[in-house]
C-alpha cells in the first residue's frame, strides 16, 4: 500500500516538474525572440528593424518576399537612399527611393520626394491628398541591407492564416510532448 | 534523444547557420572589390526656363551622359542604380538635390553607354532662385547586391551655371 502510494506520488511529482520545465522552456523561447527583436530596435534606431517587401514597385532591385534591414541614424536623408515611410491614412509602410531633397537653411527640416524604381511616376499620387513632400517624421528608416526570399514565410502566413495556426499548433505540441 | 524531430531540427538549424555565414562572407567580400568607373557629364543645352504658376523656377535641359561602370560589378552585384542629380544651394535651402535622370544597369555587358537625354524628372526649385545660379551635377551609383549590404558612391562635376534669361 505504502509502496504504491510512493510510486503515485513520484509520478505526480515528475509530471508537475516536467510540465513546469516545458512552461519555462516555452517562456525562454518567447522571451529570447522578444529580446532579439527589441535589441535590434535599439541597435538600428528604427521602430521596425526588418521589413518584408510586399510589392513589385522596386523591381528588379527588390522583389516580393525579400527582406530588408533598416537603419535609422541621425544622418541627413539624401537623394538615392531607399527609405521606408508612412503616409497618413495608409496602414502599410512603403519602401521607395528618394529622388529629390530640399533641406531648409534655418530649421534643418527636409522636404523629400520619393519614387519606386519600377514605377513610371513619382509618389505624389501615393501621398495624402495635397501632400507634396515627405518630412523627417514620415520616415521610419533607410534600407542598408538585403536578404532574398526569406520574407516569403511571413507573406504566406499572413495571406493563408490557417497555415500559421497549424504551424503554431504543431510547434506547441512539439514543445509540450518533447522529453528532452 | 535521437528522435526524428530532433534530427530534422538539428539539420535545419545547421543549414540556416551555414547559409547565414556564407551570406555574410559574400557580403564582406564586396569590401575587397576595387572599381574604377569612368563617368563624363555635360550640359548640352538649356532648352526652357520658366516660372510655374506656384512661383517656382523650372528648367529643361539636355544632358550628355557617358560612363563605363563595368568594373563596379562583382560576383555579388545584382544591379547598379545610377542617377544624375543637380545639386545647388539657395538662400532658403542648404541642400537641394534634384534627380534629373536615372537608369538600372543589370549586367556588366550593358554597363558602358553614352546617351543624350532631356531631364527625365522635372528640375524645379523651391522658389525662384535658379536664374544665374551655379550648380553641380553628380553621378551616383548605388550598388545593390545579391545579398548583404548596399553602398553608394559618387562623382561630382562642378562649375555649371544656369543663364539669367
mmCIF file of C-alpha atoms in Angstrom:
data_model
loop_
_atom_site.group_PDB
_atom_site.id
_atom_site.type_symbol
_atom_site.label_atom_id
_atom_site.label_comp_id
_atom_site.label_asym_id
_atom_site.label_seq_id
_atom_site.Cartn_x
_atom_site.Cartn_y
_atom_site.Cartn_z
ATOM 1 C CA UNK A 1 0.000 0.000 0.000
ATOM 2 C CA UNK A 2 2.700 2.400 1.039
ATOM 3 C CA UNK A 3 4.831 1.419 -1.945
ATOM 4 C CA UNK A 4 2.020 2.143 -4.432
ATOM 5 C CA UNK A 5 1.330 5.473 -2.748
ATOM 6 C CA UNK A 6 5.004 6.383 -3.059
ATOM 7 C CA UNK A 7 5.009 5.446 -6.739
ATOM 8 C CA UNK A 8 1.915 7.583 -7.454
ATOM 9 C CA UNK A 9 3.473 10.489 -5.612
ATOM 10 C CA UNK A 10 6.687 10.075 -7.584
ATOM 11 C CA UNK A 11 4.829 10.007 -10.908
ATOM 12 C CA UNK A 12 2.797 13.062 -9.921
ATOM 13 C CA UNK A 13 5.943 14.852 -8.795
ATOM 14 C CA UNK A 14 7.795 14.208 -12.047
ATOM 15 C CA UNK A 15 4.764 15.227 -14.103
ATOM 16 C CA UNK A 16 4.447 18.556 -12.354
ATOM 17 C CA UNK A 17 8.185 19.154 -12.692
ATOM 18 C CA UNK A 18 8.082 18.088 -16.305
ATOM 19 C CA UNK A 19 5.186 20.434 -17.009
ATOM 20 C CA UNK A 20 6.957 23.290 -15.246
ATOM 21 C CA UNK A 21 10.102 22.646 -17.282
ATOM 22 C CA UNK A 22 8.071 22.768 -20.513
ATOM 23 C CA UNK A 23 6.409 26.027 -19.496
ATOM 24 C CA UNK A 24 9.778 27.523 -18.616
ATOM 25 C CA UNK A 25 11.422 26.448 -21.881
ATOM 26 C CA UNK A 26 8.471 27.832 -23.836
ATOM 27 C CA UNK A 27 8.799 31.085 -21.920
ATOM 28 C CA UNK A 28 12.523 31.168 -22.686
ATOM 29 C CA UNK A 29 11.877 30.786 -26.408
ATOM 30 C CA UNK A 30 9.293 33.580 -26.430
ATOM 31 C CA UNK A 31 11.381 35.934 -24.306
ATOM 32 C CA UNK A 32 14.589 35.368 -26.287
ATOM 33 C CA UNK A 33 12.710 36.164 -29.513
ATOM 34 C CA UNK A 34 11.444 39.340 -27.846
ATOM 35 C CA UNK A 35 14.969 40.212 -26.635
ATOM 36 C CA UNK A 36 16.388 39.817 -30.153
ATOM 37 C CA UNK A 37 13.645 41.993 -31.692
ATOM 38 C CA UNK A 38 13.892 44.750 -29.064
ATOM 39 C CA UNK A 39 17.701 44.597 -29.183
ATOM 40 C CA UNK A 40 17.622 45.100 -32.928
ATOM 41 C CA UNK A 41 15.266 48.056 -32.398
ATOM 42 C CA UNK A 42 17.826 49.653 -30.067
ATOM 43 C CA UNK A 43 20.785 48.932 -32.350
ATOM 44 C CA UNK A 44 19.168 50.184 -35.534
ATOM 45 C CA UNK A 45 17.153 53.015 -34.034
ATOM 46 C CA UNK A 46 14.218 52.031 -36.194
ATOM 47 C CA UNK A 47 10.818 51.002 -34.882
ATOM 48 C CA UNK A 48 10.811 48.029 -37.264
ATOM 49 C CA UNK A 49 14.385 46.902 -37.991
ATOM 50 C CA UNK A 50 13.371 44.344 -40.600
ATOM 51 C CA UNK A 51 10.673 44.688 -43.254
ATOM 52 C CA UNK A 52 9.375 42.366 -45.941
ATOM 53 C CA UNK A 53 8.877 43.662 -49.479
ATOM 54 C CA UNK A 54 5.209 43.275 -50.422
ATOM 55 C CA UNK A 55 5.012 44.888 -53.857
ATOM 56 C CA UNK A 56 6.963 44.935 -57.091
ATOM 57 C CA UNK A 57 7.444 48.699 -57.198
ATOM 58 C CA UNK A 58 11.215 48.441 -56.628
ATOM 59 C CA UNK A 59 11.879 45.622 -59.092
ATOM 60 C CA UNK A 60 14.304 44.352 -60.192
ATOM 61 C CA UNK A 61 16.200 45.534 -57.086
ATOM 62 C CA UNK A 62 13.741 44.235 -54.514
ATOM 63 C CA UNK A 63 11.207 41.556 -55.248
ATOM 64 C CA UNK A 64 8.164 40.446 -53.287
ATOM 65 C CA UNK A 65 9.336 38.289 -50.393
ATOM 66 C CA UNK A 66 12.758 39.861 -49.970
ATOM 67 C CA UNK A 67 13.830 41.007 -46.518
ATOM 68 C CA UNK A 68 15.257 44.472 -45.959
ATOM 69 C CA UNK A 69 17.322 45.597 -42.978
ATOM 70 C CA UNK A 70 16.636 49.140 -41.852
ATOM 71 C CA UNK A 71 18.733 51.631 -40.002
ATOM 72 C CA UNK A 72 17.626 55.000 -38.674
ATOM 73 C CA UNK A 73 20.539 57.226 -37.773
ATOM 74 C CA UNK A 74 20.733 60.953 -37.211
ATOM 75 C CA UNK A 75 22.495 61.312 -40.579
ATOM 76 C CA UNK A 76 20.604 63.552 -43.000
ATOM 77 C CA UNK A 77 18.477 61.993 -45.709
ATOM 78 C CA UNK A 78 19.982 62.309 -49.181
ATOM 79 C CA UNK A 79 18.922 61.563 -52.747
ATOM 80 C CA UNK A 80 19.382 57.961 -53.853
ATOM 81 C CA UNK A 81 18.732 56.406 -50.456
ATOM 82 C CA UNK A 82 15.949 53.880 -50.191
ATOM 83 C CA UNK A 83 13.688 54.794 -47.297
ATOM 84 C CA UNK A 84 10.691 53.243 -45.592
ATOM 85 C CA UNK A 85 7.979 55.763 -44.907
ATOM 86 C CA UNK A 86 4.494 56.098 -43.502
ATOM 87 C CA UNK A 87 1.819 58.076 -45.263
ATOM 88 C CA UNK A 88 -1.051 59.466 -43.186
ATOM 89 C CA UNK A 89 -4.141 57.361 -43.805
ATOM 90 C CA UNK A 90 -2.211 54.338 -45.060
ATOM 91 C CA UNK A 91 -1.511 51.422 -42.766
ATOM 92 C CA UNK A 92 1.260 49.673 -44.672
ATOM 93 C CA UNK A 93 4.622 51.465 -44.917
ATOM 94 C CA UNK A 94 6.165 51.975 -48.363
ATOM 95 C CA UNK A 95 9.763 51.265 -49.429
ATOM 96 C CA UNK A 96 10.875 53.672 -52.193
ATOM 97 C CA UNK A 97 13.880 55.668 -53.337
ATOM 98 C CA UNK A 98 14.479 59.355 -52.576
ATOM 99 C CA UNK A 99 14.775 61.366 -55.796
ATOM 100 C CA UNK A 100 14.578 64.943 -54.521
ATOM 101 C CA UNK A 101 15.780 66.567 -51.314
ATOM 102 C CA UNK A 102 15.399 70.154 -50.135
ATOM 103 C CA UNK A 103 16.876 70.873 -46.709
ATOM 104 C CA UNK A 104 15.927 74.143 -45.036
ATOM 105 C CA UNK A 105 18.673 76.516 -44.001
ATOM 106 C CA UNK A 106 17.156 77.803 -40.758
ATOM 107 C CA UNK A 107 15.260 74.850 -39.300
ATOM 108 C CA UNK A 108 17.073 71.921 -40.902
ATOM 109 C CA UNK A 109 13.706 70.397 -41.824
ATOM 110 C CA UNK A 110 13.802 68.328 -45.016
ATOM 111 C CA UNK A 111 11.357 68.014 -47.883
ATOM 112 C CA UNK A 112 11.768 64.700 -49.638
ATOM 113 C CA UNK A 113 10.193 63.257 -52.769
ATOM 114 C CA UNK A 114 10.270 59.506 -53.400
ATOM 115 C CA UNK A 115 9.688 57.187 -56.332
ATOM 116 C CA UNK A 116 9.604 53.445 -56.850
ATOM 117 C CA UNK A 117 12.330 52.315 -59.247
ATOM 118 C CA UNK A 118 9.805 50.298 -61.208
ATOM 119 C CA UNK A 119 7.046 52.935 -61.175
ATOM 120 C CA UNK A 120 6.593 55.383 -64.004
ATOM 121 C CA UNK A 121 5.879 58.486 -61.959
ATOM 122 C CA UNK A 122 6.891 59.828 -58.565
ATOM 123 C CA UNK A 123 4.994 59.121 -55.340
ATOM 124 C CA UNK A 124 2.853 62.263 -55.057
ATOM 125 C CA UNK A 125 -0.157 60.170 -56.065
ATOM 126 C CA UNK A 126 0.507 57.824 -53.133
ATOM 127 C CA UNK A 127 0.871 60.587 -50.558
ATOM 128 C CA UNK A 128 -2.048 62.002 -48.628
ATOM 129 C CA UNK A 129 -4.354 64.366 -50.525
ATOM 130 C CA UNK A 130 -2.500 67.563 -51.373
ATOM 131 C CA UNK A 131 0.764 66.399 -49.799
ATOM 132 C CA UNK A 132 3.756 67.409 -51.913
ATOM 133 C CA UNK A 133 6.680 66.268 -49.753
ATOM 134 C CA UNK A 134 7.631 63.786 -47.087
ATOM 135 C CA UNK A 135 9.232 65.132 -43.913
ATOM 136 C CA UNK A 136 11.554 63.578 -41.394
ATOM 137 C CA UNK A 137 8.750 62.263 -39.188
ATOM 138 C CA UNK A 138 7.233 60.245 -42.036
ATOM 139 C CA UNK A 139 10.424 58.262 -42.479
ATOM 140 C CA UNK A 140 10.879 55.113 -40.408
ATOM 141 C CA UNK A 141 14.312 54.079 -41.630
ATOM 142 C CA UNK A 142 16.633 53.687 -44.544
ATOM 143 C CA UNK A 143 17.450 50.371 -46.167
ATOM 144 C CA UNK A 144 21.036 49.232 -45.571
ATOM 145 C CA UNK A 145 20.967 45.535 -46.394
ATOM 146 C CA UNK A 146 19.126 42.898 -48.231
ATOM 147 C CA UNK A 147 18.340 39.181 -47.979
ATOM 148 C CA UNK A 148 16.366 37.473 -50.738
ATOM 149 C CA UNK A 149 13.364 35.099 -50.412
ATOM 150 C CA UNK A 150 13.264 34.758 -46.600
ATOM 151 C CA UNK A 151 10.242 37.044 -46.304
ATOM 152 C CA UNK A 152 8.032 34.606 -48.166
ATOM 153 C CA UNK A 153 7.450 32.830 -44.836
ATOM 154 C CA UNK A 154 5.631 35.849 -43.426
ATOM 155 C CA UNK A 155 3.811 36.615 -46.676
ATOM 156 C CA UNK A 156 2.413 33.082 -46.815
ATOM 157 C CA UNK A 157 1.478 33.197 -43.138
ATOM 158 C CA UNK A 158 -0.384 36.499 -43.387
ATOM 159 C CA UNK A 159 -2.185 35.541 -46.573
ATOM 160 C CA UNK A 160 -3.058 31.985 -45.515
ATOM 161 C CA UNK A 161 -3.756 32.330 -41.776
ATOM 162 C CA UNK A 162 -4.668 28.659 -41.281
ATOM 163 C CA UNK A 163 -1.085 27.677 -42.134
ATOM 164 C CA UNK A 164 0.032 29.949 -39.299
ATOM 165 C CA UNK A 165 -2.344 28.249 -36.841
ATOM 166 C CA UNK A 166 -1.275 24.765 -37.952
ATOM 167 C CA UNK A 167 2.393 25.739 -37.590
ATOM 168 C CA UNK A 168 1.919 27.309 -34.141
ATOM 169 C CA UNK A 169 -0.170 24.314 -33.018
ATOM 170 C CA UNK A 170 2.440 21.820 -34.229
ATOM 171 C CA UNK A 171 5.273 23.730 -32.577
ATOM 172 C CA UNK A 172 3.358 23.998 -29.322
ATOM 173 C CA UNK A 173 2.599 20.270 -29.387
ATOM 174 C CA UNK A 174 6.250 19.502 -30.060
ATOM 175 C CA UNK A 175 7.400 21.609 -27.115
ATOM 176 C CA UNK A 176 4.864 20.076 -24.736
ATOM 177 C CA UNK A 177 5.415 16.449 -25.783
ATOM 178 C CA UNK A 178 9.196 16.532 -26.167
ATOM 179 C CA UNK A 179 11.114 14.685 -23.440
ATOM 180 C CA UNK A 180 14.486 16.355 -23.761
ATOM 181 C CA UNK B 1 17.429 11.585 -27.626
ATOM 182 C CA UNK B 2 17.744 10.681 -31.293
ATOM 183 C CA UNK B 3 14.163 11.234 -32.309
ATOM 184 C CA UNK B 4 13.178 12.118 -35.863
ATOM 185 C CA UNK B 5 12.094 15.631 -34.904
ATOM 186 C CA UNK B 6 15.364 16.308 -33.127
ATOM 187 C CA UNK B 7 17.394 15.291 -36.181
ATOM 188 C CA UNK B 8 15.328 17.478 -38.505
ATOM 189 C CA UNK B 9 15.693 20.350 -36.075
ATOM 190 C CA UNK B 10 19.480 19.961 -35.938
ATOM 191 C CA UNK B 11 19.811 19.658 -39.708
ATOM 192 C CA UNK B 12 17.658 22.744 -40.377
ATOM 193 C CA UNK B 13 19.453 24.802 -37.738
ATOM 194 C CA UNK B 14 22.844 23.866 -39.178
ATOM 195 C CA UNK B 15 21.673 24.654 -42.728
ATOM 196 C CA UNK B 16 20.428 28.097 -41.686
ATOM 197 C CA UNK B 17 23.649 28.837 -39.794
ATOM 198 C CA UNK B 18 25.814 27.795 -42.751
ATOM 199 C CA UNK B 19 23.706 29.890 -45.153
ATOM 200 C CA UNK B 20 23.890 32.912 -42.856
ATOM 201 C CA UNK B 21 27.677 32.631 -42.535
ATOM 202 C CA UNK B 22 28.062 32.188 -46.307
ATOM 203 C CA UNK B 23 25.850 35.231 -46.997
ATOM 204 C CA UNK B 24 27.869 37.403 -44.627
ATOM 205 C CA UNK B 25 31.164 36.257 -46.195
ATOM 206 C CA UNK B 26 29.829 37.025 -49.669
ATOM 207 C CA UNK B 27 28.720 40.464 -48.498
ATOM 208 C CA UNK B 28 32.098 41.089 -46.816
ATOM 209 C CA UNK B 29 33.935 40.131 -49.996
ATOM 210 C CA UNK B 30 32.443 43.253 -51.633
ATOM 211 C CA UNK B 31 34.775 45.354 -49.467
ATOM 212 C CA UNK B 32 37.769 43.925 -51.306
ATOM 213 C CA UNK B 33 36.389 44.627 -54.734
ATOM 214 C CA UNK B 34 38.204 47.588 -56.278
ATOM 215 C CA UNK B 35 36.446 49.513 -59.040
ATOM 216 C CA UNK B 36 37.429 52.372 -61.317
ATOM 217 C CA UNK B 37 34.413 53.559 -63.281
ATOM 218 C CA UNK B 38 34.653 56.314 -65.880
ATOM 219 C CA UNK B 39 31.978 58.998 -65.917
ATOM 220 C CA UNK B 40 31.548 62.090 -68.002
ATOM 221 C CA UNK B 41 28.653 64.552 -67.667
ATOM 222 C CA UNK B 42 27.951 67.504 -69.876
ATOM 223 C CA UNK B 43 25.117 70.010 -70.262
ATOM 224 C CA UNK B 44 24.490 70.284 -73.979
ATOM 225 C CA UNK B 45 21.783 72.938 -73.870
ATOM 226 C CA UNK B 46 19.299 74.731 -71.648
ATOM 227 C CA UNK B 47 16.057 74.179 -73.529
ATOM 228 C CA UNK B 48 13.490 76.061 -71.489
ATOM 229 C CA UNK B 49 13.388 78.296 -68.449
ATOM 230 C CA UNK B 50 10.024 79.121 -66.996
ATOM 231 C CA UNK B 51 8.214 80.095 -63.852
ATOM 232 C CA UNK B 52 5.463 77.761 -62.746
ATOM 233 C CA UNK B 53 2.064 79.010 -61.574
ATOM 234 C CA UNK B 54 3.128 78.368 -57.986
ATOM 235 C CA UNK B 55 6.121 80.667 -58.488
ATOM 236 C CA UNK B 56 8.832 78.017 -58.707
ATOM 237 C CA UNK B 57 11.541 78.130 -61.344
ATOM 238 C CA UNK B 58 11.601 75.222 -63.757
ATOM 239 C CA UNK B 59 14.397 74.310 -66.150
ATOM 240 C CA UNK B 60 14.542 71.858 -69.014
ATOM 241 C CA UNK B 61 17.957 70.834 -70.188
ATOM 242 C CA UNK B 62 19.702 68.288 -72.367
ATOM 243 C CA UNK B 63 22.477 66.203 -70.891
ATOM 244 C CA UNK B 64 25.204 64.149 -72.427
ATOM 245 C CA UNK B 65 25.975 61.209 -70.167
ATOM 246 C CA UNK B 66 28.737 58.766 -70.948
ATOM 247 C CA UNK B 67 30.023 56.208 -68.496
ATOM 248 C CA UNK B 68 31.628 52.837 -68.100
ATOM 249 C CA UNK B 69 30.572 51.046 -64.926
ATOM 250 C CA UNK B 70 31.683 47.547 -65.884
ATOM 251 C CA UNK B 71 34.441 47.476 -63.263
ATOM 252 C CA UNK B 72 31.917 48.087 -60.473
ATOM 253 C CA UNK B 73 30.236 44.720 -60.978
ATOM 254 C CA UNK B 74 31.442 41.977 -58.636
ATOM 255 C CA UNK B 75 30.131 38.432 -58.189
ATOM 256 C CA UNK B 76 27.673 39.713 -55.583
ATOM 257 C CA UNK B 77 26.241 42.567 -57.654
ATOM 258 C CA UNK B 78 22.627 42.232 -58.668
ATOM 259 C CA UNK B 79 22.314 45.639 -60.266
ATOM 260 C CA UNK B 80 23.503 49.217 -60.220
ATOM 261 C CA UNK B 81 21.034 52.018 -59.820
ATOM 262 C CA UNK B 82 22.680 55.074 -61.327
ATOM 263 C CA UNK B 83 21.329 58.597 -61.278
ATOM 264 C CA UNK B 84 22.407 62.112 -62.084
ATOM 265 C CA UNK B 85 21.384 64.777 -59.605
ATOM 266 C CA UNK B 86 21.604 68.545 -59.868
ATOM 267 C CA UNK B 87 22.850 69.957 -56.558
ATOM 268 C CA UNK B 88 22.829 73.601 -55.586
ATOM 269 C CA UNK B 89 22.486 75.945 -52.632
ATOM 270 C CA UNK B 90 19.878 78.672 -52.251
ATOM 271 C CA UNK B 91 19.365 81.274 -49.508
ATOM 272 C CA UNK B 92 16.394 79.239 -48.262
ATOM 273 C CA UNK B 93 17.889 75.749 -48.527
ATOM 274 C CA UNK B 94 21.356 74.467 -47.579
ATOM 275 C CA UNK B 95 20.846 71.346 -49.631
ATOM 276 C CA UNK B 96 18.926 70.977 -52.866
ATOM 277 C CA UNK B 97 19.210 67.676 -54.689
ATOM 278 C CA UNK B 98 17.087 67.127 -57.755
ATOM 279 C CA UNK B 99 17.396 63.825 -59.556
ATOM 280 C CA UNK B 100 17.350 64.532 -63.303
ATOM 281 C CA UNK B 101 17.893 61.139 -64.853
ATOM 282 C CA UNK B 102 18.339 57.552 -63.697
ATOM 283 C CA UNK B 103 18.865 54.061 -65.037
ATOM 284 C CA UNK B 104 19.227 50.500 -63.841
ATOM 285 C CA UNK B 105 22.210 48.503 -65.051
ATOM 286 C CA UNK B 106 21.646 44.794 -64.620
ATOM 287 C CA UNK B 107 24.750 43.392 -66.249
ATOM 288 C CA UNK B 108 28.357 44.137 -66.964
ATOM 289 C CA UNK B 109 27.701 43.944 -70.707
ATOM 290 C CA UNK B 110 25.365 46.921 -70.637
ATOM 291 C CA UNK B 111 27.428 48.993 -68.230
ATOM 292 C CA UNK B 112 29.180 51.043 -70.904
ATOM 293 C CA UNK B 113 27.000 53.622 -72.626
ATOM 294 C CA UNK B 114 26.718 57.138 -73.912
ATOM 295 C CA UNK B 115 23.383 58.910 -74.265
ATOM 296 C CA UNK B 116 22.000 62.324 -74.993
ATOM 297 C CA UNK B 117 18.850 62.937 -72.991
ATOM 298 C CA UNK B 118 16.402 65.520 -71.695
ATOM 299 C CA UNK B 119 15.960 65.510 -67.914
ATOM 300 C CA UNK B 120 13.621 62.637 -67.067
ATOM 301 C CA UNK B 121 12.341 64.259 -63.852
ATOM 302 C CA UNK B 122 11.357 67.898 -63.609
ATOM 303 C CA UNK B 123 14.080 70.282 -62.488
ATOM 304 C CA UNK B 124 12.042 72.543 -60.233
ATOM 305 C CA UNK B 125 13.331 74.755 -57.436
ATOM 306 C CA UNK B 126 11.518 75.563 -54.185
ATOM 307 C CA UNK B 127 11.198 79.226 -55.081
ATOM 308 C CA UNK B 128 12.749 81.268 -57.869
ATOM 309 C CA UNK B 129 16.483 81.069 -57.280
ATOM 310 C CA UNK B 130 17.596 79.220 -60.385
ATOM 311 C CA UNK B 131 18.312 82.162 -62.707
ATOM 312 C CA UNK B 132 22.057 82.731 -62.973
ATOM 313 C CA UNK B 133 22.800 80.227 -60.233
ATOM 314 C CA UNK B 134 25.673 77.752 -60.098
ATOM 315 C CA UNK B 135 25.012 74.053 -59.739
ATOM 316 C CA UNK B 136 26.831 70.727 -59.651
ATOM 317 C CA UNK B 137 25.926 67.598 -61.492
ATOM 318 C CA UNK B 138 26.669 64.449 -59.531
ATOM 319 C CA UNK B 139 26.646 60.919 -60.831
ATOM 320 C CA UNK B 140 25.695 58.458 -58.098
ATOM 321 C CA UNK B 141 25.900 54.699 -58.397
ATOM 322 C CA UNK B 142 24.027 52.650 -55.855
ATOM 323 C CA UNK B 143 25.330 49.087 -55.784
ATOM 324 C CA UNK B 144 22.594 46.601 -54.933
ATOM 325 C CA UNK B 145 23.921 43.152 -54.008
ATOM 326 C CA UNK B 146 22.532 39.665 -54.454
ATOM 327 C CA UNK B 147 22.716 39.508 -50.687
ATOM 328 C CA UNK B 148 24.095 41.706 -47.920
ATOM 329 C CA UNK B 149 24.934 45.372 -47.563
ATOM 330 C CA UNK B 150 24.289 48.058 -50.183
ATOM 331 C CA UNK B 151 26.549 51.025 -50.801
ATOM 332 C CA UNK B 152 26.640 54.213 -52.848
ATOM 333 C CA UNK B 153 29.491 56.059 -54.497
ATOM 334 C CA UNK B 154 29.539 59.296 -56.457
ATOM 335 C CA UNK B 155 31.491 61.573 -58.714
ATOM 336 C CA UNK B 156 30.840 65.322 -58.669
ATOM 337 C CA UNK B 157 31.119 67.576 -61.720
ATOM 338 C CA UNK B 158 31.041 71.214 -60.671
ATOM 339 C CA UNK B 159 31.025 74.569 -62.367
ATOM 340 C CA UNK B 160 27.734 74.579 -64.262
ATOM 341 C CA UNK B 161 25.777 77.811 -64.420
ATOM 342 C CA UNK B 162 22.199 78.493 -65.423
ATOM 343 C CA UNK B 163 21.549 81.510 -67.684
ATOM 344 C CA UNK B 164 19.998 84.659 -66.291
ATOM 345 C CA UNK B 165 17.396 84.790 -69.042
#
